Protein backbone atom coordinates (compact mmCIF):
# COMPACT_ATOMS: atom_id res chain seq x y z
CA UNK A 1 0.00 0.00 0.00
CA UNK A 2 1.42 3.37 -0.94
CA UNK A 3 1.86 5.89 1.80
CA UNK A 4 -0.05 9.14 1.33
CA UNK A 5 2.46 11.97 1.54
CA UNK A 6 1.59 15.51 2.52
CA UNK A 7 1.51 17.66 -0.62
CA UNK A 8 4.34 20.13 -0.84
CA UNK A 9 4.24 23.67 -2.18
CA UNK A 10 3.81 23.41 -5.93
CA UNK A 11 1.92 20.12 -5.80
CA UNK A 12 -1.62 20.04 -7.05
CA UNK A 13 -3.06 19.79 -3.55
CA UNK A 14 -1.36 23.01 -2.55
CA UNK A 15 -0.70 25.14 -5.61
CA UNK A 16 2.17 27.54 -5.22
CA UNK A 17 1.05 31.08 -4.64
CA UNK A 18 2.77 33.94 -6.47
CA UNK A 19 0.76 36.56 -4.63
CA UNK A 20 2.77 39.57 -3.51
CA UNK A 21 2.11 41.41 -0.26
CA UNK A 22 1.42 45.09 -0.42
CA UNK A 23 3.55 47.23 1.90
CA UNK A 24 2.89 47.81 5.60
CA UNK A 25 1.57 51.34 5.07
CA UNK A 26 -1.34 50.02 3.06
CA UNK A 27 -4.71 48.75 4.11
CA UNK A 28 -6.78 48.03 1.01
CA UNK A 29 -10.18 46.47 1.50
CA UNK A 30 -11.22 45.49 -2.03
CA UNK A 31 -9.17 45.18 -5.20
CA UNK A 32 -11.06 45.09 -8.48
CA UNK A 33 -9.48 44.46 -11.87
CA UNK A 34 -11.02 45.98 -14.98
CA UNK A 35 -10.08 43.81 -17.94
CA UNK A 36 -10.76 43.51 -21.63
CA UNK A 37 -9.92 40.85 -24.14
CA UNK A 38 -8.31 43.44 -26.40
CA UNK A 39 -7.30 47.09 -26.42
CA UNK A 40 -9.38 50.14 -27.21
CA UNK A 41 -12.78 48.99 -25.95
CA UNK A 42 -12.97 51.57 -23.15
CA UNK A 43 -11.42 49.72 -20.24
CA UNK A 44 -9.72 52.83 -18.85
CA UNK A 45 -12.93 54.81 -19.22
CA UNK A 46 -14.85 52.18 -17.23
CA UNK A 47 -12.14 51.92 -14.54
CA UNK A 48 -12.23 55.72 -14.17
CA UNK A 49 -16.05 55.92 -14.16
CA UNK A 50 -16.38 53.26 -11.46
CA UNK A 51 -13.68 54.88 -9.31
CA UNK A 52 -15.37 58.27 -9.58
CA UNK A 53 -18.80 56.87 -8.72
CA UNK A 54 -17.46 54.96 -5.72
CA UNK A 55 -15.50 58.03 -4.61
CA UNK A 56 -18.71 60.10 -4.86
CA UNK A 57 -20.32 57.65 -2.47
CA UNK A 58 -17.69 58.68 0.08
CA UNK A 59 -15.23 55.78 -0.13
CA UNK A 60 -11.44 56.12 -0.25
CA UNK A 61 -10.61 55.07 -3.77
CA UNK A 62 -7.51 54.49 -5.87
CA UNK A 63 -6.68 53.58 -9.46
CA UNK A 64 -3.61 51.53 -10.30
CA UNK A 65 -2.94 52.04 -14.00
CA UNK A 66 -1.46 48.68 -14.97
CA UNK A 67 -1.70 49.49 -18.66
CA UNK A 68 2.00 50.36 -18.87
CA UNK A 69 2.30 50.62 -22.64
CA UNK A 70 -0.93 52.64 -23.07
CA UNK A 71 -1.45 54.56 -19.83
CA UNK A 72 -4.40 56.93 -20.06
CA UNK A 73 -5.61 57.41 -16.48
CA UNK A 74 -3.56 60.52 -15.50
CA UNK A 75 -4.62 62.36 -18.65
CA UNK A 76 -8.31 61.70 -17.97
CA UNK A 77 -7.93 63.40 -14.59
CA UNK A 78 -5.70 66.21 -15.86
CA UNK A 79 -2.71 65.04 -13.81
CA UNK A 80 0.67 65.77 -15.32
CA UNK A 81 2.83 66.11 -12.23
CA UNK A 82 5.55 63.63 -11.42
CA UNK A 83 4.95 61.27 -8.50
CA UNK A 84 7.07 61.83 -5.40
CA UNK A 85 9.37 59.03 -4.31
CA UNK A 86 10.87 58.82 -0.82
CA UNK A 87 12.68 56.17 1.22
CA UNK A 88 9.37 54.59 2.23
CA UNK A 89 8.07 54.15 -1.33
CA UNK A 90 6.24 55.90 -4.15
CA UNK A 91 3.47 58.37 -3.33
CA UNK A 92 0.39 58.31 -5.56
CA UNK A 93 -0.92 61.55 -7.01
CA UNK A 94 -4.37 62.77 -5.95
CA UNK A 95 -7.17 63.93 -8.23
CA UNK A 96 -9.33 66.99 -7.45
CA UNK A 97 -11.70 64.79 -5.49
CA UNK A 98 -8.96 62.87 -3.72
CA UNK A 99 -8.78 59.67 -5.77
CA UNK A 100 -5.25 58.22 -5.49
CA UNK A 101 -3.60 57.45 -8.82
CA UNK A 102 -0.46 55.65 -9.87
CA UNK A 103 0.62 55.24 -13.46
CA UNK A 104 3.89 54.87 -15.35
CA UNK A 105 3.20 58.32 -16.83
CA UNK A 106 3.71 59.82 -13.37
CA UNK A 107 7.23 58.43 -13.27
CA UNK A 108 8.48 59.14 -16.79
CA UNK A 109 10.29 62.36 -17.60
CA UNK A 110 8.15 62.79 -20.68
CA UNK A 111 4.56 61.55 -20.62
CA UNK A 112 4.62 60.95 -24.37
CA UNK A 113 7.79 58.83 -24.31
CA UNK A 114 6.96 55.29 -25.48
CA UNK A 115 7.55 52.45 -23.05
CA UNK A 116 9.45 49.93 -25.15
CA UNK A 117 9.93 47.24 -22.58
CA UNK A 118 9.65 43.50 -22.65
CA UNK A 119 6.98 41.56 -20.74
CA UNK A 120 8.90 40.81 -17.52
CA UNK A 121 9.81 44.47 -17.03
CA UNK A 122 6.22 45.56 -17.69
CA UNK A 123 4.88 42.99 -15.26
CA UNK A 124 7.57 43.91 -12.69
CA UNK A 125 6.51 47.56 -12.85
CA UNK A 126 2.87 46.66 -12.18
CA UNK A 127 3.96 44.51 -9.24
CA UNK A 128 5.89 47.48 -7.87
CA UNK A 129 2.78 49.62 -8.08
CA UNK A 130 1.26 47.12 -5.67
CA UNK A 131 4.27 46.54 -3.40
CA UNK A 132 5.99 49.94 -3.36
CA UNK A 133 3.24 52.52 -3.72
CA UNK A 134 2.00 53.99 -0.46
CA UNK A 135 -1.72 53.82 -1.08
CA UNK A 136 -2.56 54.14 2.62
CA UNK A 137 -6.12 53.26 3.66
CA UNK A 138 -8.30 52.50 0.67
CA UNK A 139 -11.77 51.04 0.54
CA UNK A 140 -11.45 50.22 -3.15
CA UNK A 141 -8.49 49.96 -5.50
CA UNK A 142 -9.41 49.64 -9.17
CA UNK A 143 -6.79 48.19 -11.48
CA UNK A 144 -6.88 49.26 -15.12
CA UNK A 145 -5.41 45.99 -16.37
CA UNK A 146 -3.14 45.58 -19.37
CA UNK A 147 -5.32 44.57 -22.34
CA UNK A 148 -5.50 41.01 -23.60
CA UNK A 149 -4.63 37.70 -22.00
CA UNK A 150 -0.85 37.63 -22.48
CA UNK A 151 1.96 37.25 -19.97
CA UNK A 152 1.64 40.75 -18.46
CA UNK A 153 -2.04 40.44 -17.46
CA UNK A 154 -1.32 36.88 -16.36
CA UNK A 155 1.41 38.06 -13.98
CA UNK A 156 -0.91 40.72 -12.60
CA UNK A 157 -3.60 38.10 -12.03
CA UNK A 158 -1.06 35.95 -10.22
CA UNK A 159 0.65 38.55 -8.10
CA UNK A 160 -2.08 40.93 -6.93
CA UNK A 161 -4.86 39.49 -4.78
CA UNK A 162 -7.91 40.51 -6.78
CA UNK A 163 -11.32 40.33 -5.14
CA UNK A 164 -12.99 40.27 -8.53
CA UNK A 165 -12.77 41.39 -12.11
CA UNK A 166 -15.10 43.27 -14.42
CA UNK A 167 -14.91 42.49 -18.13
CA UNK A 168 -15.34 45.40 -20.51
CA UNK A 169 -16.40 44.68 -24.02
CA UNK A 170 -17.76 46.37 -27.13
CA UNK A 171 -20.68 45.08 -29.22
CA UNK A 172 -18.58 43.64 -32.03
CA UNK A 173 -16.25 41.99 -29.61
CA UNK A 174 -18.96 39.92 -28.01
CA UNK A 175 -19.51 37.89 -31.13
CA UNK A 176 -15.96 36.61 -30.88
CA UNK A 177 -14.26 34.42 -28.30
CA UNK A 178 -12.40 37.32 -26.77
CA UNK A 179 -14.72 37.82 -23.81
CA UNK A 180 -14.64 34.12 -23.14
CA UNK A 181 -10.85 34.21 -23.09
CA UNK A 182 -10.82 36.89 -20.40
CA UNK A 183 -13.50 34.98 -18.52
CA UNK A 184 -11.62 31.68 -18.75
CA UNK A 185 -8.39 33.29 -17.63
CA UNK A 186 -10.05 34.63 -14.48
CA UNK A 187 -11.77 31.33 -13.85
CA UNK A 188 -8.48 29.50 -14.22
CA UNK A 189 -6.98 31.77 -11.56
CA UNK A 190 -10.01 31.35 -9.28
CA UNK A 191 -10.88 35.03 -9.43
CA UNK A 192 -14.59 35.88 -9.32
CA UNK A 193 -15.96 37.62 -12.39
CA UNK A 194 -18.28 40.31 -11.09
CA UNK A 195 -19.90 40.91 -14.46
CA UNK A 196 -19.68 42.43 -17.94
CA UNK A 197 -19.97 46.05 -19.00
CA UNK A 198 -20.61 46.78 -22.64
CA UNK A 199 -19.18 50.04 -23.92
CA UNK A 200 -20.19 51.90 -27.07
CA UNK A 201 -23.43 49.91 -27.12
CA UNK A 202 -25.41 52.55 -28.97
CA UNK A 203 -25.70 56.26 -29.72
CA UNK A 204 -28.68 58.38 -28.80
CA UNK A 205 -30.24 60.53 -31.53
CA UNK A 206 -29.76 64.12 -30.30
CA UNK A 207 -33.18 65.07 -31.70
CA UNK A 208 -35.58 62.31 -30.72
CA UNK A 209 -33.52 60.33 -28.17
CA UNK A 210 -33.93 57.07 -30.09
CA UNK A 211 -31.17 54.54 -29.44
CA UNK A 212 -29.26 53.65 -32.59
CA UNK A 213 -27.32 50.40 -32.47
CA UNK A 214 -24.39 51.20 -34.72
CA UNK A 215 -23.11 47.65 -34.82
CA UNK A 216 -26.52 46.02 -34.76
CA UNK A 217 -28.04 44.78 -31.52
CA UNK A 218 -25.36 42.95 -29.57
CA UNK A 219 -25.75 39.53 -28.07
CA UNK A 220 -24.52 40.80 -24.69
CA UNK A 221 -27.32 39.24 -22.66
CA UNK A 222 -27.09 35.90 -24.42
CA UNK A 223 -23.33 35.71 -23.90
CA UNK A 224 -23.72 36.75 -20.27
CA UNK A 225 -26.39 34.10 -19.76
CA UNK A 226 -24.23 31.40 -21.33
CA UNK A 227 -21.36 32.26 -19.01
CA UNK A 228 -23.67 32.81 -16.02
CA UNK A 229 -22.52 36.40 -15.67
CA UNK A 230 -24.22 39.63 -14.69
CA UNK A 231 -24.60 42.48 -17.12
CA UNK A 232 -23.47 45.41 -14.96
CA UNK A 233 -24.14 48.14 -17.48
CA UNK A 234 -24.29 49.41 -21.04
CA UNK A 235 -22.57 52.65 -21.98
CA UNK A 236 -23.47 54.54 -25.16
CA UNK A 237 -20.99 56.44 -27.29
CA UNK A 238 -21.23 59.80 -25.54
CA UNK A 239 -19.41 62.79 -27.05
CA UNK A 240 -19.66 64.63 -23.70
CA UNK A 241 -17.57 61.96 -22.03
CA UNK A 242 -15.01 62.04 -24.85
CA UNK A 243 -14.73 65.83 -24.43
CA UNK A 244 -14.21 65.58 -20.68
CA UNK A 245 -11.53 62.91 -21.20
CA UNK A 246 -9.73 65.14 -23.69
CA UNK A 247 -9.90 68.13 -21.35
CA UNK A 248 -8.64 66.11 -18.38
CA UNK A 249 -11.87 66.83 -16.53
CA UNK A 250 -13.41 63.40 -16.48
CA UNK A 251 -14.27 63.68 -12.78
CA UNK A 252 -17.06 66.04 -13.84
CA UNK A 253 -19.00 63.44 -15.86
CA UNK A 254 -22.68 63.42 -15.13
CA UNK A 255 -24.67 60.39 -16.28
CA UNK A 256 -26.18 57.28 -14.75
CA UNK A 257 -24.78 54.62 -17.10
CA UNK A 258 -22.88 52.76 -14.37
CA UNK A 259 -24.87 53.71 -11.27
CA UNK A 260 -26.16 50.17 -10.80
CA UNK A 261 -22.66 48.72 -11.23
CA UNK A 262 -21.35 51.12 -8.59
CA UNK A 263 -24.15 50.11 -6.18
CA UNK A 264 -23.20 46.47 -6.60
CA UNK A 265 -19.53 47.19 -6.04
CA UNK A 266 -20.38 49.15 -2.89
CA UNK A 267 -22.30 46.08 -1.71
CA UNK A 268 -19.08 44.07 -1.74
CA UNK A 269 -17.97 46.10 1.24
CA UNK A 270 -21.30 46.25 2.97
CA UNK A 271 -21.86 42.51 2.64
CA UNK A 272 -18.14 41.76 2.86
CA UNK A 273 -17.50 40.07 -0.46
CA UNK A 274 -20.65 38.16 -0.75
CA UNK A 275 -19.88 37.57 -4.37
CA UNK A 276 -23.24 35.86 -4.76
CA UNK A 277 -24.93 39.20 -4.22
CA UNK A 278 -23.75 39.95 -7.73
CA UNK A 279 -25.60 37.08 -9.34
N1 LIG B 1 -18.59 55.45 -24.48
C1 LIG B 1 -17.70 56.30 -24.95
N2 LIG B 1 -18.10 57.50 -25.44
C2 LIG B 1 -17.19 58.37 -25.94
N3 LIG B 1 -15.87 58.14 -25.98
C3 LIG B 1 -15.41 56.97 -25.51
C4 LIG B 1 -16.30 56.01 -24.96
N4 LIG B 1 -15.56 54.95 -24.57
C5 LIG B 1 -14.28 55.24 -24.82
N5 LIG B 1 -14.18 56.44 -25.39
C6 LIG B 1 -12.94 57.10 -25.82
O1 LIG B 1 -12.20 56.14 -26.59
C7 LIG B 1 -10.81 56.20 -26.26
C8 LIG B 1 -10.30 54.84 -25.80
O2 LIG B 1 -10.90 54.53 -24.56
P1 LIG B 1 -10.07 53.85 -23.37
O3 LIG B 1 -8.73 54.52 -23.23
O4 LIG B 1 -10.95 53.80 -22.18
O5 LIG B 1 -9.89 52.39 -23.99
P2 LIG B 1 -9.00 51.18 -23.44
O6 LIG B 1 -9.78 49.93 -23.66
O7 LIG B 1 -8.55 51.45 -22.05
O8 LIG B 1 -7.81 51.26 -24.45
P3 LIG B 1 -6.36 50.57 -24.29
O9 LIG B 1 -6.61 49.17 -23.91
O10 LIG B 1 -5.77 50.74 -25.66
O11 LIG B 1 -5.67 51.37 -23.22
C9 LIG B 1 -10.66 57.31 -25.21
O12 LIG B 1 -10.29 58.50 -25.82
C10 LIG B 1 -12.06 57.44 -24.62
O13 LIG B 1 -12.32 58.74 -24.19
PDB file of N, CA and C in Angstrom, residues 2 25 35 37 123 138 153 158 178 195 208 212:
ATOM      1  N   UNK A   2       0.567   2.172  -0.898  1.00  0.00           N
ATOM      2  CA  UNK A   2       1.420   3.366  -0.944  1.00  0.00           C
ATOM      3  C   UNK A   2       1.046   4.337   0.164  1.00  0.00           C
ATOM      4  N   UNK A  25       2.311  50.077   4.918  1.00  0.00           N
ATOM      5  CA  UNK A  25       1.574  51.336   5.070  1.00  0.00           C
ATOM      6  C   UNK A  25       0.158  51.216   4.498  1.00  0.00           C
ATOM      7  N   UNK A  35     -10.823  44.484 -16.870  1.00  0.00           N
ATOM      8  CA  UNK A  35     -10.082  43.809 -17.942  1.00  0.00           C
ATOM      9  C   UNK A  35     -10.845  43.876 -19.262  1.00  0.00           C
ATOM     10  N   UNK A  37     -10.617  41.847 -23.344  1.00  0.00           N
ATOM     11  CA  UNK A  37      -9.921  40.845 -24.142  1.00  0.00           C
ATOM     12  C   UNK A  37      -8.952  41.485 -25.123  1.00  0.00           C
ATOM     13  N   UNK A 123       5.564  43.658 -16.368  1.00  0.00           N
ATOM     14  CA  UNK A 123       4.879  42.991 -15.258  1.00  0.00           C
ATOM     15  C   UNK A 123       5.515  43.393 -13.919  1.00  0.00           C
ATOM     16  N   UNK A 138      -7.360  52.404   1.795  1.00  0.00           N
ATOM     17  CA  UNK A 138      -8.301  52.500   0.670  1.00  0.00           C
ATOM     18  C   UNK A 138      -9.451  51.528   0.892  1.00  0.00           C
ATOM     19  N   UNK A 153      -0.839  40.611 -18.289  1.00  0.00           N
ATOM     20  CA  UNK A 153      -2.039  40.442 -17.460  1.00  0.00           C
ATOM     21  C   UNK A 153      -1.987  39.181 -16.600  1.00  0.00           C
ATOM     22  N   UNK A 158      -1.719  36.839 -11.181  1.00  0.00           N
ATOM     23  CA  UNK A 158      -1.062  35.945 -10.223  1.00  0.00           C
ATOM     24  C   UNK A 158      -0.503  36.667  -9.009  1.00  0.00           C
ATOM     25  N   UNK A 178     -13.312  36.541 -27.595  1.00  0.00           N
ATOM     26  CA  UNK A 178     -12.399  37.322 -26.769  1.00  0.00           C
ATOM     27  C   UNK A 178     -12.879  37.471 -25.325  1.00  0.00           C
ATOM     28  N   UNK A 195     -18.924  40.690 -13.400  1.00  0.00           N
ATOM     29  CA  UNK A 195     -19.896  40.914 -14.465  1.00  0.00           C
ATOM     30  C   UNK A 195     -19.261  41.544 -15.694  1.00  0.00           C
ATOM     31  N   UNK A 208     -34.419  63.022 -31.274  1.00  0.00           N
ATOM     32  CA  UNK A 208     -35.581  62.314 -30.721  1.00  0.00           C
ATOM     33  C   UNK A 208     -35.216  61.373 -29.568  1.00  0.00           C
ATOM     34  N   UNK A 212     -29.670  54.227 -31.302  1.00  0.00           N
ATOM     35  CA  UNK A 212     -29.260  53.653 -32.588  1.00  0.00           C
ATOM     36  C   UNK A 212     -28.119  52.679 -32.325  1.00  0.00           C
TER      37      UNK A 212
END
